[in-house]
Short mmCIF file of C-alpha atoms in Angstrom, two decimals:
data_model
loop_
_atom_site.label_atom_id
_atom_site.label_comp_id
_atom_site.label_asym_id
_atom_site.label_seq_id
_atom_site.Cartn_x
_atom_site.Cartn_y
_atom_site.Cartn_z
CA MET A 45 26.45 75.17 79.82
CA ASN A 46 23.58 74.70 82.27
CA LEU A 47 24.85 74.49 85.84
CA PHE A 48 21.69 72.82 87.06
CA LYS A 49 20.94 69.93 84.78
CA THR A 50 18.31 67.25 85.19
CA THR A 51 18.30 64.90 88.18
CA PRO A 52 19.96 61.91 86.44
CA GLN A 53 23.07 64.04 85.96
CA PHE A 54 23.05 65.44 89.51
CA VAL A 55 26.43 63.99 90.36
CA LYS A 56 27.94 65.92 87.49
CA VAL A 57 26.17 69.08 88.66
CA SER A 58 27.40 68.55 92.20
CA THR A 59 30.95 68.15 91.01
CA LEU A 60 30.68 71.39 89.04
CA LEU A 61 29.35 73.30 92.06
CA ILE A 62 32.36 72.16 94.08
CA THR A 63 34.65 72.82 91.16
CA VAL A 64 33.70 76.49 91.47
CA LEU A 65 35.60 76.53 94.76
CA VAL A 66 38.73 74.66 93.92
CA LEU A 67 39.85 75.06 90.30
CA ALA A 68 42.18 77.19 88.22
CA SER A 69 42.81 78.90 84.90
CA CYS A 70 44.94 77.14 82.31
CA SER A 71 47.56 79.87 82.45
CA SER A 72 48.43 78.80 86.00
CA SER A 73 50.37 75.79 84.71
CA GLU A 74 52.82 78.14 83.04
CA ARG A 75 54.03 79.27 86.45
CA LEU A 76 54.97 75.78 87.66
CA LEU A 77 58.47 75.64 89.10
CA SER A 78 60.72 72.58 89.21
CA VAL A 79 62.91 72.14 92.26
CA ALA A 80 65.37 70.31 89.99
CA ASP A 81 66.27 73.71 88.58
CA MET A 82 66.68 75.33 92.02
CA GLU A 83 69.31 75.33 94.73
CA PRO A 84 68.82 73.95 98.24
CA ALA A 85 67.88 76.88 100.45
CA SER A 86 70.10 78.20 103.20
CA ILE A 87 67.08 79.08 105.32
CA SER A 88 66.07 76.66 108.10
CA LYS A 89 62.62 75.13 108.51
CA GLN A 90 61.87 77.33 111.49
CA GLU A 91 63.05 80.45 109.69
CA LEU A 92 60.73 79.60 106.83
CA MET A 93 57.82 79.04 109.21
CA ASP A 94 58.50 82.40 110.84
CA LEU A 95 58.26 84.03 107.40
CA VAL A 96 54.90 82.52 106.41
CA PRO A 97 51.72 84.13 107.83
CA ASP A 98 49.88 81.53 109.92
CA TYR A 99 46.47 82.67 111.10
CA SER A 100 45.22 79.30 112.36
CA GLY A 101 45.05 80.62 115.92
CA GLU A 102 43.63 84.05 115.08
CA LEU A 103 41.40 83.76 112.04
CA GLU A 104 38.22 82.07 113.28
CA THR A 105 35.55 82.92 110.73
CA LEU A 106 35.36 84.14 107.14
CA LYS A 107 32.40 85.45 105.18
CA GLY A 108 32.16 86.94 101.72
CA ASN A 109 31.15 86.67 98.10
CA GLY A 110 32.72 86.70 94.68
CA ARG A 111 32.44 85.75 91.03
CA ALA A 112 33.67 82.52 89.50
CA ILE A 113 34.32 81.70 85.87
CA VAL A 114 33.86 77.96 85.61
CA SER A 115 34.77 75.75 82.69
CA GLU A 116 34.74 72.03 82.05
CA PRO A 117 34.66 69.86 78.93
CA GLY A 118 31.71 71.04 76.89
CA GLY A 119 31.39 74.63 77.98
CA SER A 120 31.81 77.36 80.57
CA ASP A 121 29.69 79.60 82.75
CA ARG A 122 29.83 82.44 85.29
CA VAL A 123 28.33 82.14 88.73
CA THR A 124 28.27 84.10 91.96
CA LEU A 125 29.31 82.54 95.25
CA GLN A 126 28.28 83.54 98.75
CA PHE A 127 30.15 81.73 101.47
CA GLN A 128 30.73 81.60 105.18
CA SER A 129 33.14 79.39 107.05
CA ASP A 130 34.64 78.60 110.41
CA ARG A 131 37.19 75.92 111.26
CA GLU A 132 34.51 73.22 111.36
CA LYS A 133 32.08 73.98 108.52
CA SER A 134 31.65 75.87 105.27
CA LEU A 135 28.36 76.89 103.67
CA ILE A 136 28.37 77.96 100.01
CA THR A 137 25.42 79.36 98.06
CA ILE A 138 25.64 79.39 94.27
CA ARG A 139 23.70 81.86 92.11
CA THR A 140 23.52 81.87 88.34
CA SER A 141 24.68 84.77 86.17
CA ILE A 142 21.17 86.24 86.30
CA GLY A 143 20.95 86.00 90.10
CA ILE A 144 18.86 82.85 90.53
CA GLU A 145 19.85 80.72 93.51
CA GLY A 146 20.71 77.34 92.07
CA GLY A 147 21.98 75.39 95.03
CA GLN A 148 23.90 75.16 98.27
CA ILE A 149 26.77 73.05 99.60
CA LEU A 150 27.41 72.38 103.29
CA VAL A 151 30.84 70.95 104.10
CA ASP A 152 31.72 69.59 107.52
CA SER A 153 34.50 67.36 108.82
CA ASP A 154 33.21 64.10 107.34
CA SER A 155 30.39 64.75 104.89
CA LEU A 156 29.12 66.91 102.08
CA LEU A 157 25.45 67.91 101.75
CA ILE A 158 24.43 69.26 98.33
CA TYR A 159 21.04 70.79 97.63
CA ASN A 160 20.04 71.39 94.00
CA ARG A 161 17.23 73.91 94.42
CA VAL A 162 16.38 73.96 90.72
CA ASP A 163 15.81 70.21 90.35
CA LYS A 164 14.57 69.83 93.95
CA TYR A 165 17.16 67.19 94.77
CA ALA A 166 19.46 66.68 97.76
CA GLU A 167 22.39 64.35 98.26
CA LYS A 168 24.70 63.61 101.18
CA VAL A 169 28.12 62.19 100.38
CA SER A 170 30.73 60.84 102.74
CA LEU A 171 34.13 62.40 102.14
CA GLN A 172 35.58 58.92 102.28
CA GLN A 173 33.48 57.56 99.40
CA SER A 174 36.02 55.98 97.10
CA ASN A 175 33.73 56.09 94.07
CA LEU A 176 33.14 59.82 94.48
CA THR A 177 36.66 61.08 94.97
CA SER A 178 36.10 63.97 92.56
CA ILE A 179 33.34 65.20 94.82
CA GLY A 180 34.58 64.16 98.24
CA SER A 181 38.15 65.25 97.89
CA LEU A 182 37.38 68.64 96.34
CA ALA A 183 34.74 69.42 98.93
CA SER A 184 37.08 68.45 101.76
CA LEU A 185 38.64 71.91 101.37
CA ASN A 186 37.23 74.11 104.10
CA MET A 187 36.92 77.66 102.70
CA LEU A 188 38.76 79.21 105.61
CA ASP A 189 41.62 76.74 105.26
CA MET A 190 41.74 77.40 101.53
CA PHE A 191 42.19 81.14 102.00
CA ASN A 192 44.94 80.62 104.58
CA PHE A 193 46.90 77.49 103.64
CA THR A 194 49.09 76.41 106.58
CA MET A 195 51.81 73.87 107.15
CA ALA A 196 53.92 72.73 110.10
CA SER A 197 57.69 72.59 110.38
CA ASP A 198 57.53 68.78 110.76
CA ASP A 199 55.68 68.58 107.42
CA ILE A 200 58.64 69.98 105.49
CA ARG A 201 61.02 67.54 103.82
CA GLY A 202 63.19 70.05 101.98
CA ILE A 203 63.46 73.73 100.99
CA TYR A 204 64.72 75.13 97.67
CA GLU A 205 65.14 78.64 96.37
CA ASN A 206 65.86 80.98 93.47
CA GLU A 207 66.19 84.75 93.57
CA GLN A 208 62.48 85.42 94.07
CA VAL A 209 60.92 82.48 95.91
CA TYR A 210 61.30 79.59 98.30
CA VAL A 211 59.74 76.22 97.53
CA ALA A 212 58.97 73.94 100.47
CA VAL A 213 58.58 70.26 99.60
CA LEU A 214 56.38 68.52 102.16
CA ASN A 215 56.43 64.91 103.27
CA ASN A 216 53.30 64.15 101.21
CA ARG A 217 55.06 65.60 98.10
CA THR A 218 53.07 68.82 98.12
CA GLN A 219 55.13 71.79 96.91
CA VAL A 220 54.46 75.21 98.43
CA THR A 221 55.93 78.26 96.67
CA LEU A 222 56.17 81.49 98.63
CA SER A 223 57.61 84.94 98.06
CA LYS A 224 60.96 85.73 99.66
CA SER A 225 59.96 89.35 100.14
CA ASP A 226 56.83 88.88 102.26
CA GLY A 227 56.36 85.14 102.88
CA LEU A 228 52.96 85.09 101.15
CA ILE A 229 52.11 81.79 99.49
CA GLN A 230 51.90 81.97 95.70
CA THR A 231 51.24 78.35 94.70
CA VAL A 232 50.37 74.98 96.25
CA VAL A 233 50.92 71.96 94.00
CA GLN A 234 49.72 68.48 94.89
CA SER A 235 51.23 65.47 93.17
CA GLY A 236 49.55 62.58 94.96
CA GLY A 237 46.76 60.66 93.24
CA GLU A 238 44.47 61.10 96.27
CA ALA A 239 44.95 64.88 96.44
CA ALA A 240 41.87 67.09 96.50
CA TYR A 241 43.28 69.29 93.72
CA SER A 242 46.39 69.45 91.60
CA ARG A 243 47.21 73.15 92.02
CA ILE A 244 46.09 76.39 93.67
CA ASP A 245 47.44 79.84 92.76
CA TYR A 246 47.00 82.82 95.08
CA GLU A 247 47.14 86.42 93.81
CA GLY A 248 46.09 89.93 94.72
CA TYR A 249 46.75 89.78 98.44
CA ALA A 250 45.15 92.57 100.47
CA GLN A 251 45.22 93.40 104.16
CA ILE A 252 41.85 92.89 105.84
CA GLU A 253 41.81 93.81 109.53
CA GLY A 254 45.41 92.77 109.91
CA PHE A 255 45.16 89.57 107.86
CA TYR A 256 46.78 89.28 104.42
CA LEU A 257 44.34 87.26 102.31
CA PRO A 258 44.15 86.61 98.54
CA ARG A 259 41.53 88.30 96.38
CA LYS A 260 42.03 85.95 93.44
CA ILE A 261 42.22 82.17 93.77
CA THR A 262 42.72 79.94 90.77
CA ILE A 263 42.78 76.16 91.12
CA LEU A 264 43.18 73.20 88.82
CA SER A 265 41.11 70.09 89.52
CA SER A 266 42.86 66.84 90.39
CA ASP A 267 42.12 65.27 87.00
CA GLY A 268 42.80 68.49 85.08
CA SER A 269 39.43 68.36 83.29
CA SER A 270 37.76 71.31 85.03
CA GLN A 271 38.95 74.75 85.90
CA ALA A 272 37.79 78.10 87.30
CA THR A 273 38.94 81.49 88.45
CA PHE A 274 37.45 82.85 91.65
CA LEU A 275 37.51 86.64 92.11
CA VAL A 276 36.72 87.79 95.64
CA GLN A 277 34.52 90.87 95.85
CA ARG A 278 33.93 91.08 99.61
CA LEU A 279 35.51 89.51 102.69
CA GLU A 280 34.65 89.82 106.38
CA VAL A 281 36.77 88.23 109.08
CA ASN A 282 36.05 87.09 112.64
CA ASN A 283 32.39 88.11 112.62
CA THR A 284 29.72 86.04 114.37
CA LEU A 285 28.12 83.75 111.79
CA PRO A 286 24.52 82.53 111.72
CA PRO A 287 24.02 78.74 111.99
CA MET A 288 25.44 77.00 108.96
CA GLU A 289 22.71 74.71 107.70
CA ILE A 290 20.68 74.05 104.57
CA SER A 291 16.89 74.29 104.83
CA ILE A 292 15.62 71.42 102.69
CA PRO A 293 11.84 71.04 102.29
CA GLU A 294 10.40 67.94 103.97
CA ASN A 295 9.06 66.57 100.70
CA ILE A 296 12.56 66.41 99.18
CA PRO A 297 14.42 63.19 100.12
CA ILE A 298 18.12 63.29 100.91
CA TYR A 299 19.91 60.58 98.92
CA ARG A 300 22.95 59.11 100.66
CA ILE A 301 25.85 57.65 98.72
#
């Protein structure tokens, strides 16, 4: 599978680049829990919130790199990701398995800028574009927010439990599974049709300068057609980041959709 196909198929390429960030292995579906098989939890909403690490006021920047195994109908590939993120923006650089820089993605609060360096093509997409929900919704995940998923007490509709985990059901029907022993989030499942993804699994938590962050993130796309496993190799937290921008040559037009 060629990650950087010809210009007429750029939308498909763009989707795949974003898929690298927010997809999952097929085996993740085997871990899906049903609250119908669980008991209502005795823990209160506030007690649950006190258990879950929330770094929204402390974790300001994130920088790192890792490997992703990406698959979609028709094939699979391995790529390397370099990323940096604050609460406002994320910049992701994608390199092929042989180290060639293939493209960059800049995500901010309302738009997505994609630069295909191989085909010399750039595209800016509004996150609200209804005809590009596979791109806009997936890219709406800020990298920093993805590593530290947070929720508020008012978001919780109900809490269920078994011997190992709690499952919080949110008002938007999202289900968040977390370990009873340490409060670390294991799975986030989205059931709404407008959701950016259908499922994220978090594994291999490690302490980095006082923050417990996952070293393996696997996510299933909203339509279930694409998947990937992202293995983090390096993470840096709360360092000063250079300006997050993509340098696009003047002779390359930016197409807006």
